[in-house]
Coordinates of C-alpha atoms in Angstrom, one line a residue:
M1 CA -42.9 -1.4 -65.0
I2 CA -41.2 -4.0 -62.7
A3 CA -37.9 -3.6 -64.5
K4 CA -38.1 0.2 -64.1
I5 CA -38.6 -0.1 -60.3
L6 CA -35.7 -2.5 -60.0
W7 CA -33.4 -0.2 -61.9
T8 CA -34.5 2.7 -59.6
C9 CA -33.6 0.6 -56.5
L10 CA -30.2 -0.4 -57.9
K11 CA -29.4 3.3 -58.5
A12 CA -30.5 4.1 -55.0
I13 CA -28.3 1.4 -53.4
G14 CA -25.4 2.1 -55.7
L15 CA -23.6 -0.1 -58.1
G16 CA -20.4 0.1 -56.1
T17 CA -22.2 -1.2 -53.0
L18 CA -23.6 -4.2 -55.0
L19 CA -20.2 -5.0 -56.3
G20 CA -18.7 -5.0 -52.8
I21 CA -21.4 -7.4 -51.6
F22 CA -20.7 -9.8 -54.5
L23 CA -16.9 -9.8 -53.9
S24 CA -17.4 -10.3 -50.2
A25 CA -19.6 -13.4 -50.9
C26 CA -17.0 -14.8 -53.3
A27 CA -14.2 -14.3 -50.7
S28 CA -16.3 -16.0 -48.1
L29 CA -16.8 -19.1 -50.4
N30 CA -13.1 -19.4 -51.3
A31 CA -11.7 -18.5 -47.9
P32 CA -9.5 -21.2 -46.3
L33 CA -11.1 -23.3 -43.6
Q34 CA -9.7 -22.6 -40.1
K35 CA -9.3 -25.4 -37.6
D36 CA -11.7 -25.4 -34.7
S37 CA -10.7 -27.7 -31.8
S38 CA -14.3 -27.7 -30.4
L39 CA -15.5 -29.5 -33.5
S40 CA -15.2 -33.3 -33.8
P41 CA -15.5 -35.2 -37.1
P42 CA -18.4 -37.6 -37.5
D43 CA -18.0 -41.1 -36.0
S44 CA -19.2 -44.6 -36.7
I45 CA -18.9 -44.1 -40.5
H46 CA -20.2 -47.0 -42.6
T47 CA -19.8 -47.5 -46.3
I48 CA -21.5 -49.3 -49.1
V49 CA -19.3 -49.7 -52.1
D50 CA -20.6 -50.4 -55.6
V51 CA -19.0 -50.7 -59.1
S52 CA -18.8 -46.9 -59.7
S53 CA -20.2 -45.3 -56.6
V54 CA -20.0 -45.3 -52.8
G55 CA -22.4 -44.4 -50.1
F56 CA -21.4 -43.1 -46.6
E57 CA -23.5 -43.1 -43.4
W58 CA -22.5 -41.6 -40.0
N59 CA -24.1 -40.8 -36.6
L60 CA -26.0 -37.5 -36.1
I61 CA -23.7 -34.7 -34.9
Q62 CA -24.9 -33.4 -31.5
N63 CA -22.6 -30.3 -31.4
E64 CA -24.9 -27.3 -32.1
N65 CA -21.9 -25.3 -33.4
A66 CA -21.6 -27.7 -36.3
Q67 CA -23.0 -26.4 -39.6
G68 CA -22.4 -29.4 -41.9
F69 CA -19.6 -31.4 -43.3
V70 CA -16.7 -31.2 -45.8
I71 CA -16.1 -34.2 -48.1
Y72 CA -12.6 -34.9 -49.4
R73 CA -11.5 -37.5 -52.0
S74 CA -8.3 -38.5 -53.5
K75 CA -7.6 -39.2 -57.2
P76 CA -7.7 -42.8 -58.3
N77 CA -5.1 -44.9 -56.5
S78 CA -3.6 -41.8 -54.8
R79 CA -3.3 -40.6 -51.1
E80 CA -3.6 -36.9 -51.6
L81 CA -7.1 -35.5 -50.7
F82 CA -9.0 -32.7 -52.4
E83 CA -12.2 -31.1 -51.3
I84 CA -15.1 -32.2 -53.4
E85 CA -18.2 -31.0 -51.6
R86 CA -19.6 -29.0 -48.6
I87 CA -22.8 -30.2 -47.0
K88 CA -24.3 -27.2 -45.2
N89 CA -26.7 -29.2 -43.0
R90 CA -25.6 -30.5 -39.6
F91 CA -28.5 -33.0 -39.6
A92 CA -27.2 -34.8 -42.7
T93 CA -26.0 -38.3 -42.0
H94 CA -25.5 -39.6 -45.5
Y95 CA -23.4 -38.9 -48.6
Y96 CA -23.3 -40.5 -52.1
D97 CA -20.4 -40.2 -54.6
H98 CA -20.6 -41.6 -58.1
H99 CA -18.9 -41.6 -61.5
L100 CA -16.0 -43.6 -60.0
K101 CA -13.8 -46.0 -61.9
P102 CA -14.5 -49.7 -61.3
Q103 CA -11.8 -51.8 -59.4
T104 CA -10.1 -48.6 -58.2
T105 CA -8.9 -47.5 -54.8
Y106 CA -10.0 -44.1 -53.4
L107 CA -9.2 -42.4 -50.1
Y108 CA -12.0 -40.2 -48.5
G109 CA -12.0 -37.8 -45.7
I110 CA -15.0 -36.4 -43.8
A111 CA -14.7 -33.4 -41.5
T112 CA -17.3 -31.3 -39.6
L113 CA -18.0 -27.8 -40.9
G114 CA -18.5 -25.0 -38.3
E115 CA -19.4 -21.3 -38.5
N116 CA -17.3 -18.8 -40.3
N117 CA -15.4 -21.3 -42.4
T118 CA -14.1 -23.4 -39.6
I119 CA -13.5 -27.1 -39.7
S120 CA -12.9 -29.8 -37.2
Q121 CA -9.3 -30.3 -36.1
A122 CA -9.4 -33.9 -37.5
M123 CA -11.2 -35.8 -40.1
R124 CA -12.3 -39.4 -40.5
T125 CA -10.5 -41.1 -43.4
I126 CA -11.8 -44.1 -45.2
E127 CA -10.2 -46.1 -47.9
I128 CA -12.5 -47.9 -50.3
K129 CA -12.1 -49.9 -53.5
T130 CA -14.9 -49.9 -56.0
S131 CA -16.1 -53.3 -57.1
F132 CA -16.8 -54.8 -60.6
I133 CA -19.4 -56.6 -62.6
D134 CA -18.5 -60.3 -62.7
A135 CA -17.7 -61.8 -66.0
I136 CA -20.3 -63.9 -67.8
E137 CA -19.9 -67.4 -66.6
S138 CA -20.7 -69.6 -69.7
V139 CA -19.9 -68.7 -73.3
F140 CA -20.0 -71.1 -76.3
A141 CA -19.4 -70.8 -80.0
T142 CA -20.8 -73.2 -82.6
N143 CA -20.7 -73.4 -86.4
S144 CA -24.1 -75.0 -87.3
K145 CA -24.6 -72.5 -90.2
P146 CA -22.3 -71.9 -93.2
R147 CA -20.2 -68.8 -93.1
A148 CA -21.4 -68.0 -89.7
I149 CA -20.5 -68.5 -86.0
K150 CA -23.2 -68.6 -83.3
I151 CA -22.2 -67.2 -79.9
I152 CA -24.5 -68.2 -77.0
F153 CA -23.9 -67.3 -73.4
S154 CA -25.7 -67.5 -70.0
P155 CA -27.6 -64.3 -69.1
H156 CA -25.9 -62.2 -66.5
P157 CA -27.5 -62.6 -63.0
N158 CA -26.9 -58.9 -62.1
P159 CA -30.1 -57.0 -62.8
S160 CA -28.2 -53.8 -63.5
V161 CA -26.9 -55.3 -66.7
D162 CA -28.9 -54.1 -69.7
S163 CA -26.8 -55.1 -72.7
Y164 CA -23.8 -57.1 -74.0
L165 CA -20.8 -56.4 -76.1
I166 CA -19.8 -59.1 -78.6
Q167 CA -16.0 -58.8 -79.3
R168 CA -14.0 -60.7 -81.9
L169 CA -10.2 -61.1 -82.0
N170 CA -8.7 -59.4 -85.0
K171 CA -5.5 -60.0 -86.9
A172 CA -3.6 -57.6 -84.7
G173 CA -4.4 -59.7 -81.7
E174 CA -6.9 -57.2 -80.3
F175 CA -10.6 -57.8 -79.3
K176 CA -12.8 -55.4 -81.1
T177 CA -16.6 -54.9 -80.5
I178 CA -18.6 -56.1 -83.5
A179 CA -22.1 -56.0 -82.0
K180 CA -24.2 -54.7 -79.1
I181 CA -27.0 -57.0 -77.9
P182 CA -29.7 -55.2 -76.0
H183 CA -31.5 -56.6 -72.9
R184 CA -30.1 -58.8 -70.2
L185 CA -32.0 -61.9 -71.3
S186 CA -30.9 -61.7 -74.9
A187 CA -28.2 -64.4 -74.9
E188 CA -27.2 -65.3 -78.5
Y189 CA -25.6 -63.7 -81.6
F190 CA -24.9 -64.8 -85.1
D191 CA -21.6 -63.5 -86.7
E192 CA -22.3 -63.9 -90.4
N193 CA -20.6 -63.3 -93.8
L194 CA -17.4 -65.0 -92.5
Q195 CA -14.9 -67.0 -94.5
N196 CA -15.3 -70.7 -95.0
G197 CA -13.1 -73.0 -92.9
K198 CA -11.6 -70.2 -90.8
T199 CA -11.3 -70.1 -87.0
Y200 CA -12.7 -67.1 -85.1
T201 CA -12.3 -66.2 -81.4
Y202 CA -14.8 -64.3 -79.3
R203 CA -15.5 -63.0 -75.8
V204 CA -18.6 -61.2 -74.3
I205 CA -18.7 -58.3 -71.9
A206 CA -21.8 -57.3 -69.9
K207 CA -22.7 -53.6 -69.7
S208 CA -24.8 -51.9 -67.0
F209 CA -27.4 -49.2 -67.3
E210 CA -24.7 -46.8 -66.1
G211 CA -22.4 -47.8 -68.9
I212 CA -20.1 -49.9 -66.6
E213 CA -18.5 -52.9 -68.4
S214 CA -18.0 -56.2 -66.7
K215 CA -14.8 -58.2 -66.8
P216 CA -14.5 -60.0 -70.1
S217 CA -15.7 -63.5 -70.3
Q218 CA -13.4 -66.3 -71.2
S219 CA -12.6 -66.4 -74.9
V220 CA -14.1 -69.1 -77.1
S221 CA -13.2 -70.2 -80.6
A222 CA -15.0 -71.9 -83.4
R223 CA -14.2 -72.7 -87.0
T224 CA -16.6 -72.0 -89.8
I225 CA -17.8 -75.0 -91.9
P226 CA -15.1 -75.7 -94.6
Q227 CA -16.1 -75.4 -98.2
P228 CA -16.4 -78.9 -99.7
A229 CA -13.5 -80.1 -101.8
P230 CA -13.7 -80.0 -105.6
I231 CA -15.3 -82.9 -107.4
E232 CA -12.7 -85.3 -108.9
N233 CA -12.6 -86.9 -112.3
I234 CA -15.4 -85.0 -114.1
Q235 CA -15.9 -86.6 -117.6
A236 CA -18.1 -85.5 -120.5
S237 CA -19.0 -87.6 -123.6
N238 CA -18.5 -86.8 -127.3
D239 CA -20.3 -89.7 -129.0
L240 CA -24.0 -89.1 -128.3
A241 CA -26.5 -87.6 -130.7
R242 CA -27.7 -84.2 -129.5
A243 CA -26.7 -85.0 -126.0
I244 CA -23.7 -84.9 -123.7
S245 CA -23.3 -87.3 -120.7
I246 CA -21.5 -85.9 -117.7
T247 CA -20.1 -88.3 -115.0
W248 CA -18.0 -87.8 -111.9
Q249 CA -16.7 -89.5 -108.7
E250 CA -18.9 -89.6 -105.7
A251 CA -17.9 -86.9 -103.1
P252 CA -16.6 -88.2 -99.8
D253 CA -18.6 -87.5 -96.6
T254 CA -18.2 -83.8 -95.7
Q255 CA -19.0 -81.6 -92.8
G256 CA -22.0 -79.4 -93.4
V257 CA -23.4 -81.8 -96.1
S258 CA -26.3 -83.9 -94.8
K259 CA -27.4 -85.1 -98.3
K260 CA -25.1 -85.3 -101.3
L261 CA -26.5 -83.1 -104.0
Y262 CA -24.5 -82.0 -107.0
K263 CA -24.9 -78.8 -109.0
I264 CA -24.0 -79.0 -112.7
S265 CA -23.1 -75.8 -114.7
Y266 CA -22.1 -75.4 -118.3
S267 CA -20.3 -72.9 -120.4
L268 CA -19.4 -72.4 -124.1
N269 CA -16.1 -70.8 -123.3
G270 CA -15.1 -72.3 -120.0
K271 CA -15.6 -68.9 -118.2
S272 CA -19.2 -67.8 -117.8
Y273 CA -21.0 -70.8 -116.4
K274 CA -24.8 -71.2 -116.3
H275 CA -26.7 -73.5 -114.0
L276 CA -27.8 -76.7 -115.8
A277 CA -29.2 -79.1 -113.2
T278 CA -29.1 -80.4 -109.6
T279 CA -29.0 -84.1 -109.0
D280 CA -28.2 -86.7 -106.3
K281 CA -26.7 -89.0 -108.9
T282 CA -23.1 -89.1 -110.2
Q283 CA -24.3 -88.8 -113.8
Y284 CA -26.4 -86.4 -115.8
T285 CA -27.3 -86.2 -119.5
H286 CA -27.5 -82.8 -121.1
K287 CA -30.2 -82.9 -123.7
L288 CA -29.5 -80.6 -126.8
T289 CA -31.6 -79.3 -129.6
D290 CA -31.6 -80.6 -133.2
K291 CA -29.5 -77.6 -134.1
E292 CA -26.7 -78.5 -131.7
D293 CA -24.9 -81.3 -133.6
G294 CA -21.2 -81.2 -133.0
V295 CA -21.5 -78.4 -130.3
S296 CA -19.0 -78.4 -127.4
Y297 CA -19.6 -77.4 -123.8
Y298 CA -17.4 -77.1 -120.6
Y299 CA -18.9 -78.6 -117.4
Q300 CA -18.3 -78.0 -113.7
V301 CA -19.8 -80.1 -110.9
V302 CA -19.8 -79.0 -107.3
L303 CA -21.1 -80.6 -104.1
L304 CA -23.9 -78.6 -102.4
G305 CA -23.9 -78.4 -98.7
D306 CA -26.7 -77.4 -96.3
N307 CA -28.1 -73.8 -96.3
G308 CA -26.6 -72.8 -99.7
L309 CA -23.0 -74.0 -99.0
Q310 CA -21.2 -74.8 -102.3
G311 CA -18.0 -76.7 -102.9
H312 CA -14.9 -75.5 -104.7
L313 CA -14.9 -75.5 -108.5
S314 CA -12.7 -78.1 -110.1
S315 CA -9.4 -76.9 -111.6
Y316 CA -10.1 -79.2 -114.6
P317 CA -13.6 -78.7 -116.0
A318 CA -14.7 -81.4 -118.4
K319 CA -15.2 -80.6 -122.1
G320 CA -17.8 -82.6 -124.0
S321 CA -19.4 -82.6 -127.4
S322 CA -22.5 -83.8 -129.1
L323 CA -22.1 -86.1 -132.1
P324 CA -21.1 -84.1 -135.2
P325 CA -22.9 -84.5 -138.5
P326 CA -21.8 -87.4 -140.7
S327 CA -19.5 -86.7 -143.7
T328 CA -21.0 -85.1 -146.8
P329 CA -21.2 -87.2 -150.0
K330 CA -18.3 -86.8 -152.4
H331 CA -18.1 -86.2 -156.2
F332 CA -21.8 -85.2 -156.5
E333 CA -22.8 -85.1 -160.2
G334 CA -26.0 -84.5 -162.1
K335 CA -27.2 -84.6 -165.8
M336 CA -30.2 -85.0 -167.9
L337 CA -30.8 -88.5 -169.4
D338 CA -33.9 -89.3 -171.3
N339 CA -35.3 -86.0 -170.1
K340 CA -34.8 -87.1 -166.5
A341 CA -32.5 -85.7 -163.8
T342 CA -30.0 -88.4 -163.1
L343 CA -27.8 -87.8 -160.0
S344 CA -24.9 -89.7 -158.6
W345 CA -22.3 -89.4 -155.8
Q346 CA -19.7 -91.4 -153.9
T347 CA -19.9 -92.6 -150.4
P348 CA -17.3 -91.0 -148.1
S349 CA -15.3 -93.2 -145.7
D350 CA -17.7 -92.8 -142.8
E351 CA -19.2 -95.9 -141.1
R352 CA -21.9 -93.8 -139.6
I353 CA -23.7 -93.3 -142.9
V354 CA -26.8 -95.5 -143.4
S355 CA -28.7 -93.6 -146.1
Y356 CA -29.1 -90.4 -148.1
V357 CA -31.6 -87.7 -148.7
V358 CA -31.9 -85.7 -151.9
Y359 CA -33.2 -82.1 -151.7
R360 CA -34.8 -80.4 -154.7
K361 CA -35.7 -76.7 -155.0
E362 CA -37.9 -75.3 -157.7
N363 CA -36.7 -72.1 -159.3
G364 CA -34.3 -71.6 -156.4
L365 CA -37.1 -71.5 -153.8
W366 CA -37.1 -73.6 -150.6
T367 CA -40.9 -72.9 -150.3
Q368 CA -41.3 -75.1 -153.4
S369 CA -39.0 -77.9 -152.5
A370 CA -39.1 -81.7 -152.2
R371 CA -37.2 -84.1 -150.0
F372 CA -36.6 -87.6 -151.2
I373 CA -35.8 -89.9 -148.3
D374 CA -34.6 -93.5 -147.7
I375 CA -32.1 -93.6 -150.5
Y376 CA -29.7 -96.4 -149.9
D377 CA -27.8 -96.3 -153.3
T378 CA -25.4 -93.7 -154.5
H379 CA -27.6 -92.5 -157.4
F380 CA -31.1 -91.0 -157.8
I381 CA -33.4 -90.4 -160.8
D382 CA -36.0 -87.7 -160.6
K383 CA -39.0 -88.8 -162.7
E384 CA -41.3 -85.9 -161.6
M385 CA -39.7 -82.9 -163.4
Q386 CA -41.9 -80.4 -165.1
E387 CA -41.2 -78.3 -168.2
D388 CA -40.1 -74.7 -167.9
K389 CA -38.8 -75.1 -164.4
V390 CA -35.2 -75.0 -163.2
Y391 CA -34.5 -77.5 -160.4
A392 CA -31.6 -77.2 -157.9
Y393 CA -30.4 -80.6 -156.4
S394 CA -28.2 -81.4 -153.4
V395 CA -27.7 -84.5 -151.4
V396 CA -26.9 -85.2 -147.7
S397 CA -25.7 -88.3 -145.7
I398 CA -27.9 -89.6 -142.9
D399 CA -26.7 -91.6 -139.9
K400 CA -28.7 -94.0 -137.7
N401 CA -29.7 -91.1 -135.4
G402 CA -31.2 -89.2 -138.3
I403 CA -28.4 -86.6 -138.2
E404 CA -27.8 -85.0 -141.6
S405 CA -24.5 -84.0 -143.0
A406 CA -23.8 -80.7 -144.6
P407 CA -25.3 -80.7 -148.1
T408 CA -23.3 -81.0 -151.3
P409 CA -23.1 -78.0 -153.7
E410 CA -26.2 -77.6 -155.7
I411 CA -26.6 -78.8 -159.3
K412 CA -29.2 -77.1 -161.5
L413 CA -31.1 -79.1 -164.2
Q414 CA -34.0 -78.4 -166.5
K415 CA -36.3 -80.6 -168.4
A416 CA -36.3 -79.8 -172.2
K417 CA -39.4 -79.1 -174.2
P418 CA -40.6 -82.0 -176.5

């Protein structure tokens, strides 16, 4: 209903008339300002300049013909003025301009606005220079943690600061922001996952609530804790029974290592290493199983620093072996004499051999076998044979550690019926 009444009124006035009124208003807004000698610009203008804004104050205009004020401003570091705002209130005595550039010179002009687009013959001009947020006074960089640099700085005293930008110098020689620290009183940052033994350079910039950045702080540098040097002269034994002894030189005193601990790793192929042990000694014995006679392993030893820092691997890992089995008896023979199995063999040229063991299987089955031990001669007679059974015999050498040699080929014998 209301829309219908409005449309009826518009038709009564005439669209042409409305268009004329609109164009007339636009022409009035954009009409050039004419000088009026009866108008004087405001006097006793005072300014308060901030980092990105400026405030103006002047005395109240007493001329009743005044309608307000026209504010002019130059572009940054320029002398040419442009109108930026009209204040249509002659009682106004203040003006605030913002979004300015820090540390930049601007020229302002303030003229009095009269009736019918008139303006005072002269204007008051004021040159201002925006200020800046001071640089942070104290910045330090330390390397108390491996692969990391800690940056600490004094909180900025300016309460308009709400955050900090941590910047690091890159290879191109440019400072790039790597982190933003919220809150004015937050005054430390850890730059982590860095390379060992490398120097890094930083600076800190404070940032205000309005997004204005301070001058950069002085740059500071710190070097990450270097990776400990490789352990020298790693040795591994090859003469122990079911064990390998690893020894190495003591590491020199090293930055980032408060207590000397050594990590030992081993590998079958010298490539894929597994953790074996950690010790504060310079020797470790790798205990092996009874199936690991004559087995070989490669060993690496690295110095462990604080907080997980590990030293370089040695270019020359040590290779060690457990004691291999003794030599197998030679010329093993067997025959039946007086219906008894009579076995003989020869001793190989192996000084480790201290005794022999004879194995006997019944009908080819290990589940029905016998083991004759503590044989110190090179022959053996089996007096416990039974009829109708086939026995398979073999002999092994034994050393002082109880390590057995590989067995001789089997000899099969059978007791004859009476």
